[in-house]
Amino acid sequence: MQTHNLGYPRIGSRRELKKACEKYWSGQISRQELFNQGYAIKADNWRLQQRAGIDWVPSNDFSYYDQVLDHCLMVGAIPDRYHAILVEKKKHELDLYFAMARGYQRDGLDVKAMEMTKWFDTNYHYIVPEFHKNQQFELFSEKVIHEFEEAKVQGILTKPVLLAPVSFLLLGKEKVAGFDRIDLLDNLLPVYLKVLEKLVGYGAEWVQFDEPFLALSLSDKEQTAMRRTYSVIKKAFPHLKTMVATYFGGLDAHLGLAAELPVCALHLDLVRAPHQLGSLLELVRPKMSLSLGLVDGRNVWRNDLQASLDLIRLAVNKLGSDRVWVAPSCSLLHVPCDLELESGLDAEIKGWLAFAKQKIEEVVLLQRIGNHTRQDRVDLKDTPWLGQTLEQNRQYLTSRNTSTRIHNEAVKTALASVLPSHSQRSSPYAERHKLQTEALALPLFPTTTIGSFPQTKEVRQWRARYKKGELSLAAYENLLKAETERCVRWQDDLGLDVLVHGEFERNDMVEYFGEQLEGFAFTTNGWVQSYGSRCVKPPIIYGDVSRKHPMTVDWTVFAQSLTRRPMKGMLTGPITILQWSFVRNDQPRKDTCFQIALAIREEVRDLEQAGIRVIQIDEPALREGLPLKTSEWPDYLDWAVTAFRLSASVVGDHTQIHTHMCYSEFNDIISHIAAMDADVITIECSRSQMELLDAFAAFEYPNEIGPGVYDIHAPRIPSSEEMIELMEKAIRVVPKERLWVNPDCGLKTRGWEETQRALEEMVKAADGLRAKF
Ligand code: GLN
Ligand code: ZN
């Protein structure tokens, strides 16, 4: 049996790459210094994997920004607008690369960045390749070859990773409609062949082709394109060993297609789809090897070695050990680097976890134990340490099954006693609307904001000093109180209708709640790349979730005491908390989501009891939680919407529930958005020029909507005229009685000055609308 890895985190265990890139962008270090940092990270990663005992270590999994962008450069898919950077300004390839990633505003040039979108159902974002009709490709960047050589010089024969041609085309989009990007395959393939020729020339034996779309649904044409790709490659390089890597799901409908591809090995994600192994073992071609993706590359839990061994045994019995490989389920890009760096984690919890480095060790361990497996039993008599390791692994798992840190009977009982009526408001929206209008006395086109106000350097410094112990809790809270008071008084004077407290006490909309809930753990160094140099540190939900004490009531009540206008209570919803965390794998995600929903429900109830009349439950991550396979959408949407309703429906009819979503399309999920039954939904809308509203109009969405009237992602201050124009568009499709006026999203990344001026314009716009309609 052989071991391999599909990709290793490239940010560096202490985010060295992030820091170096940002320094390079701000001109603090030279290109050579940035490259030196890159060389160091690559060398460390390769050596770490090789020393651990991985037979085939990947290369070209490293990237200065994004692996899809790397491929755009490799095949010369460079949109025309960037040509001036190389041609006129004679810049280095790296500057062109970063210009495509981040835009370029220098030397008299002003070019926007390429579009970015989510990498399948992960929180990683890739740069979307742009294609046009009859596009020609050329071998432009030889990064993949350089990296291969770089490792070879260090004595490591790597397995270069390429995003396969069909998946690369599918990840991109047609810039101008009127053709099918799959038709570009014939233009693209020769470049891939050239790359392979060079790799083979330098001594490459194995090449990994990432083909994630095999786990989604492919049209007949796309399937043909895939078959064609590998037969062309096979014909050109009959002796090259090729591996097709699939991940994030089972092959399902494409099992037959995958098993028949003329490649030497096929990688399967057996964490997401363990059941596909049995079928593939029946279908696989006589000489094809199977790579078993057994170690979870998407989550942080220690492997269940025995369960993995069962799958290994199944495969070995059928194929023989020389046709079986052991691997993580997907690239380890999606997990933090090294658990050993976590000194603050509780020892018991730490025992349950594995980050990238530990996962590599697990892969090798599985190979060793697997090699001692005969027929149906493990024989470890001559290697007692392996036996001990297996036994210790069993103990960790048992401790997770029984630990009181994880299992809280009160939570399980509460969940078991949830009734359908708990997810149901007392009266239908129309009746609630009457009561709320009376209670809140709001004008037509009420104005509000999405929650956060500028998190200035000062605010962040107070928090840092408080965490370091330089500020007492009382001193820290007094500073925050003063900031909150300034913010509320300013909104009151401006004349906004529904106010917010500003969220100054929050570091992050998930972490703030996670830190106060039972069942969450936090790392100090558990960074994962989100896009480019941006990294996130997701909380780890390890146990039953419950609320220890009210989390937001004091702040909200304090803010309400400063004004007679309604103060909106601000909460993060259960789906978003779930989606932006590492979630326990010992129960369905749905159950964890409901536990969070119950905790938020208690908070909602307490806010109402404390006199808060408007409560917003943010769910920006609802859409990104959608499963990759559309056949699984209804089930997800059903429990996600129910979880939201469970958190919200504890209030009386007169209390107004808001929700907020951003970066979302609604067309295909609008009935579920309506089923959430929030009294008011605010959405990001301005960049689409209100087009997103069409879905609501077509569905005759019955409740109130606040379509964002200005983009908060840029410092630009919109005029009241522009906002009126956008609202007039909205009035054409949604009855005016149901419209609110608000920005696209929270204002935490903005400065005070631009925030104030923009909101003044917004209030002016609302006044203008009231005069007109
Ligand atoms: N209430 C949050 C804020 O205003 C919402 C953020 C979000 O939608 N991502 O910052
Ligand atoms: Zn938002």
mmCIF file of N, CA and C and ligand atoms in Angstrom, residues 449-453 502-503 506 509 570-572 576 580 616 618-621 660-663 744-749, ligand 1:
data_model
loop_
_atom_site.group_PDB
_atom_site.id
_atom_site.type_symbol
_atom_site.label_atom_id
_atom_site.label_comp_id
_atom_site.label_asym_id
_atom_site.label_seq_id
_atom_site.Cartn_x
_atom_site.Cartn_y
_atom_site.Cartn_z
ATOM 1 N N THR A 449 -30.197 50.256 10.156
ATOM 2 C CA THR A 449 -28.910 49.769 9.669
ATOM 3 C C THR A 449 -28.798 48.288 10.034
ATOM 4 N N ILE A 450 -27.749 47.624 9.562
ATOM 5 C CA ILE A 450 -27.694 46.163 9.693
ATOM 6 C C ILE A 450 -27.079 45.716 11.018
ATOM 7 N N GLY A 451 -26.469 46.625 11.737
ATOM 8 C CA GLY A 451 -26.020 46.257 13.086
ATOM 9 C C GLY A 451 -24.716 46.884 13.506
ATOM 10 N N SER A 452 -23.629 46.547 12.810
ATOM 11 C CA SER A 452 -22.352 47.045 13.303
ATOM 12 C C SER A 452 -22.095 48.463 12.801
ATOM 13 N N PHE A 453 -21.403 49.225 13.638
ATOM 14 C CA PHE A 453 -20.888 50.536 13.266
ATOM 15 C C PHE A 453 -19.357 50.432 13.250
ATOM 16 N N GLY A 502 -24.534 49.052 17.814
ATOM 17 C CA GLY A 502 -23.257 49.239 17.124
ATOM 18 C C GLY A 502 -22.303 48.063 17.176
ATOM 19 N N GLU A 503 -22.563 47.071 18.042
ATOM 20 C CA GLU A 503 -21.763 45.831 18.099
ATOM 21 C C GLU A 503 -20.285 46.060 18.406
ATOM 22 N N ARG A 506 -18.170 43.225 20.005
ATOM 23 C CA ARG A 506 -17.980 41.957 19.295
ATOM 24 C C ARG A 506 -16.728 41.962 18.431
ATOM 25 N N MET A 509 -18.904 38.070 14.476
ATOM 26 C CA MET A 509 -20.319 37.764 14.737
ATOM 27 C C MET A 509 -20.568 36.310 15.153
ATOM 28 N N MET A 570 -29.477 42.394 18.377
ATOM 29 C CA MET A 570 -28.747 41.811 17.252
ATOM 30 C C MET A 570 -28.182 40.451 17.611
ATOM 31 N N LEU A 571 -28.607 39.438 16.864
ATOM 32 C CA LEU A 571 -28.126 38.077 17.136
ATOM 33 C C LEU A 571 -27.634 37.424 15.853
ATOM 34 N N THR A 572 -26.713 36.481 15.994
ATOM 35 C CA THR A 572 -26.314 35.667 14.845
ATOM 36 C C THR A 572 -27.145 34.386 14.868
ATOM 37 N N THR A 576 -25.803 30.242 10.544
ATOM 38 C CA THR A 576 -24.547 30.947 10.322
ATOM 39 C C THR A 576 -23.507 30.525 11.354
ATOM 40 N N TRP A 580 -20.023 28.580 9.942
ATOM 41 C CA TRP A 580 -18.713 29.215 10.060
ATOM 42 C C TRP A 580 -17.878 28.607 11.187
ATOM 43 N N GLN A 616 -33.180 41.221 15.507
ATOM 44 C CA GLN A 616 -32.666 40.750 14.212
ATOM 45 C C GLN A 616 -31.812 39.499 14.408
ATOM 46 N N ASP A 618 -29.326 37.356 12.278
ATOM 47 C CA ASP A 618 -28.593 37.365 11.003
ATOM 48 C C ASP A 618 -28.382 35.959 10.478
ATOM 49 N N GLU A 619 -28.644 35.736 9.206
ATOM 50 C CA GLU A 619 -28.345 34.431 8.585
ATOM 51 C C GLU A 619 -27.632 34.590 7.234
ATOM 52 N N PRO A 620 -26.504 35.324 7.210
ATOM 53 C CA PRO A 620 -25.828 35.502 5.917
ATOM 54 C C PRO A 620 -25.331 34.193 5.318
ATOM 55 N N ALA A 621 -25.182 33.129 6.119
ATOM 56 C CA ALA A 621 -24.587 31.890 5.595
ATOM 57 C C ALA A 621 -25.628 30.862 5.168
ATOM 58 N N HIS A 660 -31.207 39.020 8.246
ATOM 59 C CA HIS A 660 -30.364 39.701 7.263
ATOM 60 C C HIS A 660 -29.524 38.675 6.508
ATOM 61 N N MET A 661 -29.413 38.888 5.204
ATOM 62 C CA MET A 661 -28.562 38.010 4.387
ATOM 63 C C MET A 661 -27.750 38.842 3.414
ATOM 64 N N CYS A 662 -26.494 38.418 3.208
ATOM 65 C CA CYS A 662 -25.729 39.113 2.168
ATOM 66 C C CYS A 662 -25.143 38.112 1.189
ATOM 67 N N TYR A 663 -24.400 38.611 0.239
ATOM 68 C CA TYR A 663 -23.866 37.853 -0.892
ATOM 69 C C TYR A 663 -24.773 36.684 -1.282
ATOM 70 N N ASP A 744 -26.482 47.864 2.644
ATOM 71 C CA ASP A 744 -26.335 46.468 2.242
ATOM 72 C C ASP A 744 -25.999 45.518 3.381
ATOM 73 N N CYS A 745 -25.176 46.008 4.318
ATOM 74 C CA CYS A 745 -24.654 45.105 5.359
ATOM 75 C C CYS A 745 -24.141 45.977 6.500
ATOM 76 N N GLY A 746 -23.490 45.338 7.471
ATOM 77 C CA GLY A 746 -22.958 46.068 8.624
ATOM 78 C C GLY A 746 -21.848 47.037 8.225
ATOM 79 N N LEU A 747 -21.587 48.020 9.104
ATOM 80 C CA LEU A 747 -20.670 49.106 8.756
ATOM 81 C C LEU A 747 -19.325 48.976 9.460
ATOM 82 N N LYS A 748 -19.023 47.784 9.984
ATOM 83 C CA LYS A 748 -17.834 47.673 10.845
ATOM 84 C C LYS A 748 -16.522 47.927 10.129
ATOM 85 N N THR A 749 -16.478 47.714 8.822
ATOM 86 C CA THR A 749 -15.206 47.935 8.123
ATOM 87 C C THR A 749 -15.054 49.369 7.601
HETATM 88 N N1 GLN B 1 -25.050 42.287 12.114
HETATM 89 C C1 GLN B 1 -23.852 42.017 11.395
HETATM 90 C C2 GLN B 1 -23.142 43.338 11.147
HETATM 91 O O1 GLN B 1 -23.800 44.311 10.995
HETATM 92 C C3 GLN B 1 -24.123 41.329 10.085
HETATM 93 C C4 GLN B 1 -22.872 40.995 9.334
HETATM 94 C C5 GLN B 1 -23.070 40.139 8.100
HETATM 95 O O2 GLN B 1 -24.131 40.071 7.543
HETATM 96 N N2 GLN B 1 -22.060 39.493 7.638
HETATM 97 O O3 GLN B 1 -21.929 43.389 11.061
#
